[in-house]
mmCIF file of C-alpha atoms in Angstrom:
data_model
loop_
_atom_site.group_PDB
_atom_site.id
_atom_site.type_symbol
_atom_site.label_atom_id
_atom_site.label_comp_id
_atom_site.label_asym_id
_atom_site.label_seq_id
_atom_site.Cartn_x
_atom_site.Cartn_y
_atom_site.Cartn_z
ATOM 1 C CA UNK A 1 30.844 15.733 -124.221
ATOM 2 C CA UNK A 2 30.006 15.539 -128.089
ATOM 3 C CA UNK A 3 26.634 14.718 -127.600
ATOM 4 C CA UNK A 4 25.891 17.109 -125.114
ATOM 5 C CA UNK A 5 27.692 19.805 -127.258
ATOM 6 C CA UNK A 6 25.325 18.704 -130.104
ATOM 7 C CA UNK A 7 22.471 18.996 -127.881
ATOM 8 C CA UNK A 8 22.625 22.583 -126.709
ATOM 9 C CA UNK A 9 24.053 24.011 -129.957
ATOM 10 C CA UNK A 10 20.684 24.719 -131.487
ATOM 11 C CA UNK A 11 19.400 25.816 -128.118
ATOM 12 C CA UNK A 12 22.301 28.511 -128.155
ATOM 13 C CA UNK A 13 21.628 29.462 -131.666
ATOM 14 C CA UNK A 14 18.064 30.266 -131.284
ATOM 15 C CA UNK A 15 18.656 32.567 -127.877
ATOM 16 C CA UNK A 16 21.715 34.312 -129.415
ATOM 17 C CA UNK A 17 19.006 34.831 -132.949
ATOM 18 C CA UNK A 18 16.133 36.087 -130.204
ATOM 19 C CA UNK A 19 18.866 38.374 -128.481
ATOM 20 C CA UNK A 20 19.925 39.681 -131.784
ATOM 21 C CA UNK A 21 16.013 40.430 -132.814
ATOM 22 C CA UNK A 22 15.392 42.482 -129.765
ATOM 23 C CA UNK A 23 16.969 45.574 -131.509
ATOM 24 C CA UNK A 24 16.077 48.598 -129.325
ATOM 25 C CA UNK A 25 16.207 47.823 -125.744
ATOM 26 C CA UNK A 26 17.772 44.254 -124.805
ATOM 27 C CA UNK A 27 17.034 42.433 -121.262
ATOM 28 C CA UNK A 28 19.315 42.530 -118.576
ATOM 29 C CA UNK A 29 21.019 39.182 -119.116
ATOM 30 C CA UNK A 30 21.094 38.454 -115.402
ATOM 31 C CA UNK A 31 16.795 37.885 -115.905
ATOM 32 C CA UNK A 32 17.626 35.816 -119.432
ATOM 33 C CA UNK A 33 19.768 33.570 -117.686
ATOM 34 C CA UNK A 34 16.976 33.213 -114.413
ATOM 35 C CA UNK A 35 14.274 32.652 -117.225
ATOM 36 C CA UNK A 36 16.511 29.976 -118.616
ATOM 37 C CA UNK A 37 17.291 28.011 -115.738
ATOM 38 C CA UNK A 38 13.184 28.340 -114.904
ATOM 39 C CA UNK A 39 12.390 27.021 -117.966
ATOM 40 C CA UNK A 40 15.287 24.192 -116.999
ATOM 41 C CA UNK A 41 13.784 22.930 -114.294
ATOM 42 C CA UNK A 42 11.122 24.373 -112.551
ATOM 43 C CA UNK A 43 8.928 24.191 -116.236
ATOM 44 C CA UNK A 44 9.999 20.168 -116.485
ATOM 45 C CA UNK A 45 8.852 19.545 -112.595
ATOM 46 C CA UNK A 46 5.375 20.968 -113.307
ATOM 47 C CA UNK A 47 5.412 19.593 -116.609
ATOM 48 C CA UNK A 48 6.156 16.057 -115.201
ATOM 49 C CA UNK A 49 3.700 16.437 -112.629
ATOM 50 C CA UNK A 50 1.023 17.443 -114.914
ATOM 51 C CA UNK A 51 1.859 14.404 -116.896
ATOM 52 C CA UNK A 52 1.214 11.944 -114.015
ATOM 53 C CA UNK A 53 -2.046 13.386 -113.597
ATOM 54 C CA UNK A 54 -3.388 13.382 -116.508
ATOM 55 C CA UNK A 55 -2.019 10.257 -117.902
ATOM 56 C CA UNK A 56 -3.889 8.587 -114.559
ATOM 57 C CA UNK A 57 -7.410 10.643 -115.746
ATOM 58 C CA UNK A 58 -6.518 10.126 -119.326
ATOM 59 C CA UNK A 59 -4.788 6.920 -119.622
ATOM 60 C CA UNK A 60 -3.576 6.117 -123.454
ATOM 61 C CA UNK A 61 -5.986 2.811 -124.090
ATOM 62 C CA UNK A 62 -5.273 2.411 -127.449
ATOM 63 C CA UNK A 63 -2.079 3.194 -129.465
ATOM 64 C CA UNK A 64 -3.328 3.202 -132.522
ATOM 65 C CA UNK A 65 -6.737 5.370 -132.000
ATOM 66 C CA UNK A 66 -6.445 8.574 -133.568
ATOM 67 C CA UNK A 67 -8.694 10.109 -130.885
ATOM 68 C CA UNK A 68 -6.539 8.946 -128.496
ATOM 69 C CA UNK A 69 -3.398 10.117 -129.793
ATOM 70 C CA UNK A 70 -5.212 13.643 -130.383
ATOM 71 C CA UNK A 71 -5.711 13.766 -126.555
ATOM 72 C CA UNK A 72 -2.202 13.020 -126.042
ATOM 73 C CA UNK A 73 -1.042 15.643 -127.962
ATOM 74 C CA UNK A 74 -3.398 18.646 -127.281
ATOM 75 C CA UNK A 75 -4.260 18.042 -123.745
ATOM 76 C CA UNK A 76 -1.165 15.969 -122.271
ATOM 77 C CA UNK A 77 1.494 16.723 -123.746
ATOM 78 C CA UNK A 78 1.029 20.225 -125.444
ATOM 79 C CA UNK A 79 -1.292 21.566 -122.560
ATOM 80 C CA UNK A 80 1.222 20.246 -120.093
ATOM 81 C CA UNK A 81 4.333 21.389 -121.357
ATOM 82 C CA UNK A 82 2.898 24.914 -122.420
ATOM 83 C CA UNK A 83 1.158 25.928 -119.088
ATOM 84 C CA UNK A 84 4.121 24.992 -117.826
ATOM 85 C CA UNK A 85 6.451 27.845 -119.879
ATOM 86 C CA UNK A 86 3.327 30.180 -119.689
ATOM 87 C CA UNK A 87 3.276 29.994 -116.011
ATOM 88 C CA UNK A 88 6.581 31.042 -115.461
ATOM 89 C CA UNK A 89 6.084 33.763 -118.262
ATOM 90 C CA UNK A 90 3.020 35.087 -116.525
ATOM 91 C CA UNK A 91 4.650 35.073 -112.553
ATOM 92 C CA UNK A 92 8.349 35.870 -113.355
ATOM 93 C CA UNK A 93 8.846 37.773 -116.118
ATOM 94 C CA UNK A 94 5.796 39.803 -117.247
ATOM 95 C CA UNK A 95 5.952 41.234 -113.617
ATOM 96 C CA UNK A 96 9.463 42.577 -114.009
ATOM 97 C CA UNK A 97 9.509 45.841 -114.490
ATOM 98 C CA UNK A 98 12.126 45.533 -117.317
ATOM 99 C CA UNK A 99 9.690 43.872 -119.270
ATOM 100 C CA UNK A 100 8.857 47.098 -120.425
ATOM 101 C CA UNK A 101 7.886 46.999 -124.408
ATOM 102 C CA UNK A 102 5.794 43.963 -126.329
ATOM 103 C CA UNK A 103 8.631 42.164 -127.408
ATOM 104 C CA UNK A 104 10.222 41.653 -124.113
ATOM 105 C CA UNK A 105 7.496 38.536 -124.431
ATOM 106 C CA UNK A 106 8.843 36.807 -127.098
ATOM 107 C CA UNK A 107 11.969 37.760 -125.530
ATOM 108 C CA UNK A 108 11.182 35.751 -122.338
ATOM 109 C CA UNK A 109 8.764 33.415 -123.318
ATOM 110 C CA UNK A 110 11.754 32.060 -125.700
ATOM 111 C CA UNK A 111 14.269 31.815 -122.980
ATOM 112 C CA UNK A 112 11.813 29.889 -120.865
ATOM 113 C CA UNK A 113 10.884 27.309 -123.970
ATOM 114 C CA UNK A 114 14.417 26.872 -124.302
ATOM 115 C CA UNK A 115 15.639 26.065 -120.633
ATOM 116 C CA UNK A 116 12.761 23.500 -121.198
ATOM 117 C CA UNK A 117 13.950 22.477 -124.575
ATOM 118 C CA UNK A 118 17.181 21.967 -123.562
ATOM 119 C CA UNK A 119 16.933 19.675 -120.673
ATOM 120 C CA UNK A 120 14.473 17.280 -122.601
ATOM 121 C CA UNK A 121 17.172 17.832 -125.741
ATOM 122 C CA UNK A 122 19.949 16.511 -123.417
ATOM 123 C CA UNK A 123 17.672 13.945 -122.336
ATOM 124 C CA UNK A 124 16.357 12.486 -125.673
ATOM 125 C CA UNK A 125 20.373 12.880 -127.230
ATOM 126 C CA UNK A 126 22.400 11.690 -124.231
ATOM 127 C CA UNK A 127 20.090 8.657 -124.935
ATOM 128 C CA UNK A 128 19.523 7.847 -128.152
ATOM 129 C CA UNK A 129 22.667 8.988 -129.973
ATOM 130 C CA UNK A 130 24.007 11.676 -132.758
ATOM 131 C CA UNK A 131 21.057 10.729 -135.436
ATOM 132 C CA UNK A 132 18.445 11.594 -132.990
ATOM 133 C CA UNK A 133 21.157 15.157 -132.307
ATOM 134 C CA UNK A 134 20.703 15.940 -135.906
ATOM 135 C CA UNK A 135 17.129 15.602 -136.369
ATOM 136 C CA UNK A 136 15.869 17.254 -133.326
ATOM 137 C CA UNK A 137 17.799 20.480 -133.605
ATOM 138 C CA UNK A 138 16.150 20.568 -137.200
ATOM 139 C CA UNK A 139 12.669 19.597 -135.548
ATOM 140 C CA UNK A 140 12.050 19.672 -131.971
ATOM 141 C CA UNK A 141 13.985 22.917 -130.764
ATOM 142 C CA UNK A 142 12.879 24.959 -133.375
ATOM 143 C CA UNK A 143 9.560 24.025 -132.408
ATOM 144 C CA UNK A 144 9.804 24.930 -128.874
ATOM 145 C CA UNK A 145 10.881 28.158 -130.044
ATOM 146 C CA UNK A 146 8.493 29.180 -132.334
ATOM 147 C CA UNK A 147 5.457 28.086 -129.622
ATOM 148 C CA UNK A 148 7.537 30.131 -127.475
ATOM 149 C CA UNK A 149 7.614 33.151 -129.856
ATOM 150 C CA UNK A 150 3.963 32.578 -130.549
ATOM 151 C CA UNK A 151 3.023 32.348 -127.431
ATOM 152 C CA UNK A 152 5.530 35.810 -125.999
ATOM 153 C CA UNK A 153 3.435 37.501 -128.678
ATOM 154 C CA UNK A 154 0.295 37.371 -127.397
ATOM 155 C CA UNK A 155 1.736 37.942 -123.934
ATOM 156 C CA UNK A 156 3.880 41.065 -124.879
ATOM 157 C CA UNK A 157 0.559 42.781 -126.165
ATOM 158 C CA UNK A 158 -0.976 41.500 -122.784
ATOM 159 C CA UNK A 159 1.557 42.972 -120.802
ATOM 160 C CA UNK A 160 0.565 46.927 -121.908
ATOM 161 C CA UNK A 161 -3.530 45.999 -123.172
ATOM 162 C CA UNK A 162 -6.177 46.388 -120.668
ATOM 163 C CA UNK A 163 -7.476 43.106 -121.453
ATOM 164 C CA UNK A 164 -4.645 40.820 -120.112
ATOM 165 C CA UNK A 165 -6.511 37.723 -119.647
ATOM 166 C CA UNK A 166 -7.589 37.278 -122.797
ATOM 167 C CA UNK A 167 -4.616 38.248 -124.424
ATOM 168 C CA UNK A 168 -2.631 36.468 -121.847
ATOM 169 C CA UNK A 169 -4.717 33.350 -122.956
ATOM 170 C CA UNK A 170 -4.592 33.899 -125.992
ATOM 171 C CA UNK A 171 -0.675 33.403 -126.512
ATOM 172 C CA UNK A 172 -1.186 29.986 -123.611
ATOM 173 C CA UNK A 173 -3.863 28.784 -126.292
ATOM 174 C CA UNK A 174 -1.917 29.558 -129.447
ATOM 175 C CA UNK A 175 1.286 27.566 -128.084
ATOM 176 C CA UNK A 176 -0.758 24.325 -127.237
ATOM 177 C CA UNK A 177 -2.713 24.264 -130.432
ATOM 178 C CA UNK A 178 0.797 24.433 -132.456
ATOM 179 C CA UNK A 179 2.422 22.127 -129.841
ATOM 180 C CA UNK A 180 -0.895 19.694 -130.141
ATOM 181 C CA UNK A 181 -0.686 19.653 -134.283
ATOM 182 C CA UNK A 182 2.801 19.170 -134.599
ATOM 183 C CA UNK A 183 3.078 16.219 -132.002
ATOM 184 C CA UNK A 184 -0.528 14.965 -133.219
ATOM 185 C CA UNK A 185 0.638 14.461 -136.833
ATOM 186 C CA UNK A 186 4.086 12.466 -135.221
ATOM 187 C CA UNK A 187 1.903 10.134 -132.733
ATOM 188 C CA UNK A 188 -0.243 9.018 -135.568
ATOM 189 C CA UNK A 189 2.715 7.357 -137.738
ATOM 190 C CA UNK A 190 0.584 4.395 -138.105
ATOM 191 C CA UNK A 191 -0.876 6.328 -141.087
ATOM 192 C CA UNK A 192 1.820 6.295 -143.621
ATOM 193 C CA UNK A 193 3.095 9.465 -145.165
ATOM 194 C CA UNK A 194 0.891 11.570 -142.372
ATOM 195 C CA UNK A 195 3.829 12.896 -140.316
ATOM 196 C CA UNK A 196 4.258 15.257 -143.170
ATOM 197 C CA UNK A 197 1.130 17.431 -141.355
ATOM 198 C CA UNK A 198 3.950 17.980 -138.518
ATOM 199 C CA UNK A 199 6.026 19.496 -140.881
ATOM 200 C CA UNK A 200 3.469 21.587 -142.645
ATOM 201 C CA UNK A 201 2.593 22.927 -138.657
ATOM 202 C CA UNK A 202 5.971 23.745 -138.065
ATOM 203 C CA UNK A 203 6.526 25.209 -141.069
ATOM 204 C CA UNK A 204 2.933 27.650 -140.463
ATOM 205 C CA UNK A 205 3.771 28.478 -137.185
ATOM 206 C CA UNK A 206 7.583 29.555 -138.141
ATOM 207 C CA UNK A 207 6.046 32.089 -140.879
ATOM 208 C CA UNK A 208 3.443 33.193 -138.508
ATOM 209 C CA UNK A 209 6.816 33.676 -135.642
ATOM 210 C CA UNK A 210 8.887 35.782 -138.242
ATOM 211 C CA UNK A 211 5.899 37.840 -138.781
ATOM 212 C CA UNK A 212 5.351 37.689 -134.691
ATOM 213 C CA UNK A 213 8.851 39.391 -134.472
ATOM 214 C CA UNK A 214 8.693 42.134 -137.195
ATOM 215 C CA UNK A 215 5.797 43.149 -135.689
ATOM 216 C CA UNK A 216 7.065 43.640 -132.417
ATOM 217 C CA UNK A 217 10.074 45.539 -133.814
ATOM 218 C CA UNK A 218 8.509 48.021 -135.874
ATOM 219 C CA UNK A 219 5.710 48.772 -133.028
ATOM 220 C CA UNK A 220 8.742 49.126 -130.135
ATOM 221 C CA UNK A 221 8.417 52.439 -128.123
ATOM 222 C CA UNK A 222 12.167 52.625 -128.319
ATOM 223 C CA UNK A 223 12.793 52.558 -131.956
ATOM 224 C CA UNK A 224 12.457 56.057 -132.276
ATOM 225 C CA UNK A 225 14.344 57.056 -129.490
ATOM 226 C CA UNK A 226 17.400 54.487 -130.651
ATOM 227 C CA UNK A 227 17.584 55.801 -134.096
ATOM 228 C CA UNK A 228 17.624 59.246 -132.853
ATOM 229 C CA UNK A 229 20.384 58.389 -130.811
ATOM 230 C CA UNK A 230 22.111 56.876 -133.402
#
């Protein structure tokens, strides 16, 4: 029960920071929670599918190729895992109707990366132990989110923009290319001292998220109407 406790904690934290963020018009919790479980288990069955595919088109040959582990990254694992989330973004919640200003993406697009982060979290902790608990809520789930938030972004903006595709894209392509550099700098730990890039990603992508969410605020439809209410 500890472990699993551990495991979801920083899941928990990051939704319950998101919620907080969306200042003027929160989701109906009922499509959070749907979003969620999506992200839970219908993301990790495409995700897992997508993986035996590619890894019989694109077998791994060589461990310690850095081309190799660069394909792993960018077009296994991060594609994978990120059309995954950006499917269920793009055919569940951008089509609600209460997806209704641009940061309902990051909203949703968060609560999707998180169902998926916390089934692999429970997954990697139930297995390996409180250690590998510490360092992935530090690490791991804070990445998911902030591919999540950079990816919501782009697909809040797409949800109101007359050119949805590209914008739409846009946030898919932005999510894999953070997801690709920070796993790409952790599969090549043969070089020493490199896994330091991953860090340096993370650490980009988390500035670029904070500014991804201020910008949504103070460009919300309702923010007038709230503070006149208030």
């Amino acid at each position: 029960m500890q472990l699993l406790l551990m495991a979801l904690a920083p899941i928990f934290i990051i939704i319950f920071y998101i919620y907080l963020k969306d200042k003027y018009e929160k989701e109906p919790k009922r499509l959070l929670i749907i979003s969620f479980l999506l992200g839970a288990i219908v993301s990790i069955i495409i995700t897992t599918l997508l993986y035996s595919v590619f890894n019989t088109l694109v077998p791994l040959q060589d461990k310690l190729s850095v081309w190799e582990q660069f394909k792993q990254a960018f077009f296994v694992v991060g594609f994978s895992e990120e059309l995954s989330k950006f499917l269920i973004v793009l055919l569940f919640a951008q089509q609600r109707k209460e997806f209704n200003e641009p940061f309902d993406g990051i909203v949703y697009a968060v609560m999707v990366s998180m169902g998926f982060a916390a089934t692999e979290n429970v997954m990697y902790v139930m297995q390996s132990g409180h250690a590998t608990a510490l360092a992935r809520a530090f690490t791991a789930v804070p990445a998911h989110a902030t591919f999540g938030i950079l990816m919501g972004y782009f697909m809040g903006k797409a949800k109101f923009a007359p050119n949805k595709l590209y914008l739409n894209l846009l946030g898919l392509l932005s999510a894999i290319l953070f997801h690709g550099a920070y796993d790409f700098f952790l599969f090549i730990n043969f070089i020493p001292g490199i896994w330091i890039g991953a860090f340096i990603s993370l650490g980009i992508g988390l500035y670029l998220s904070k500014r991804a969410i201020k910008y949504h605020q103070q460009s919300s439809h309702f923010k007038d109407t709230t503070e006149i209410i208030s």
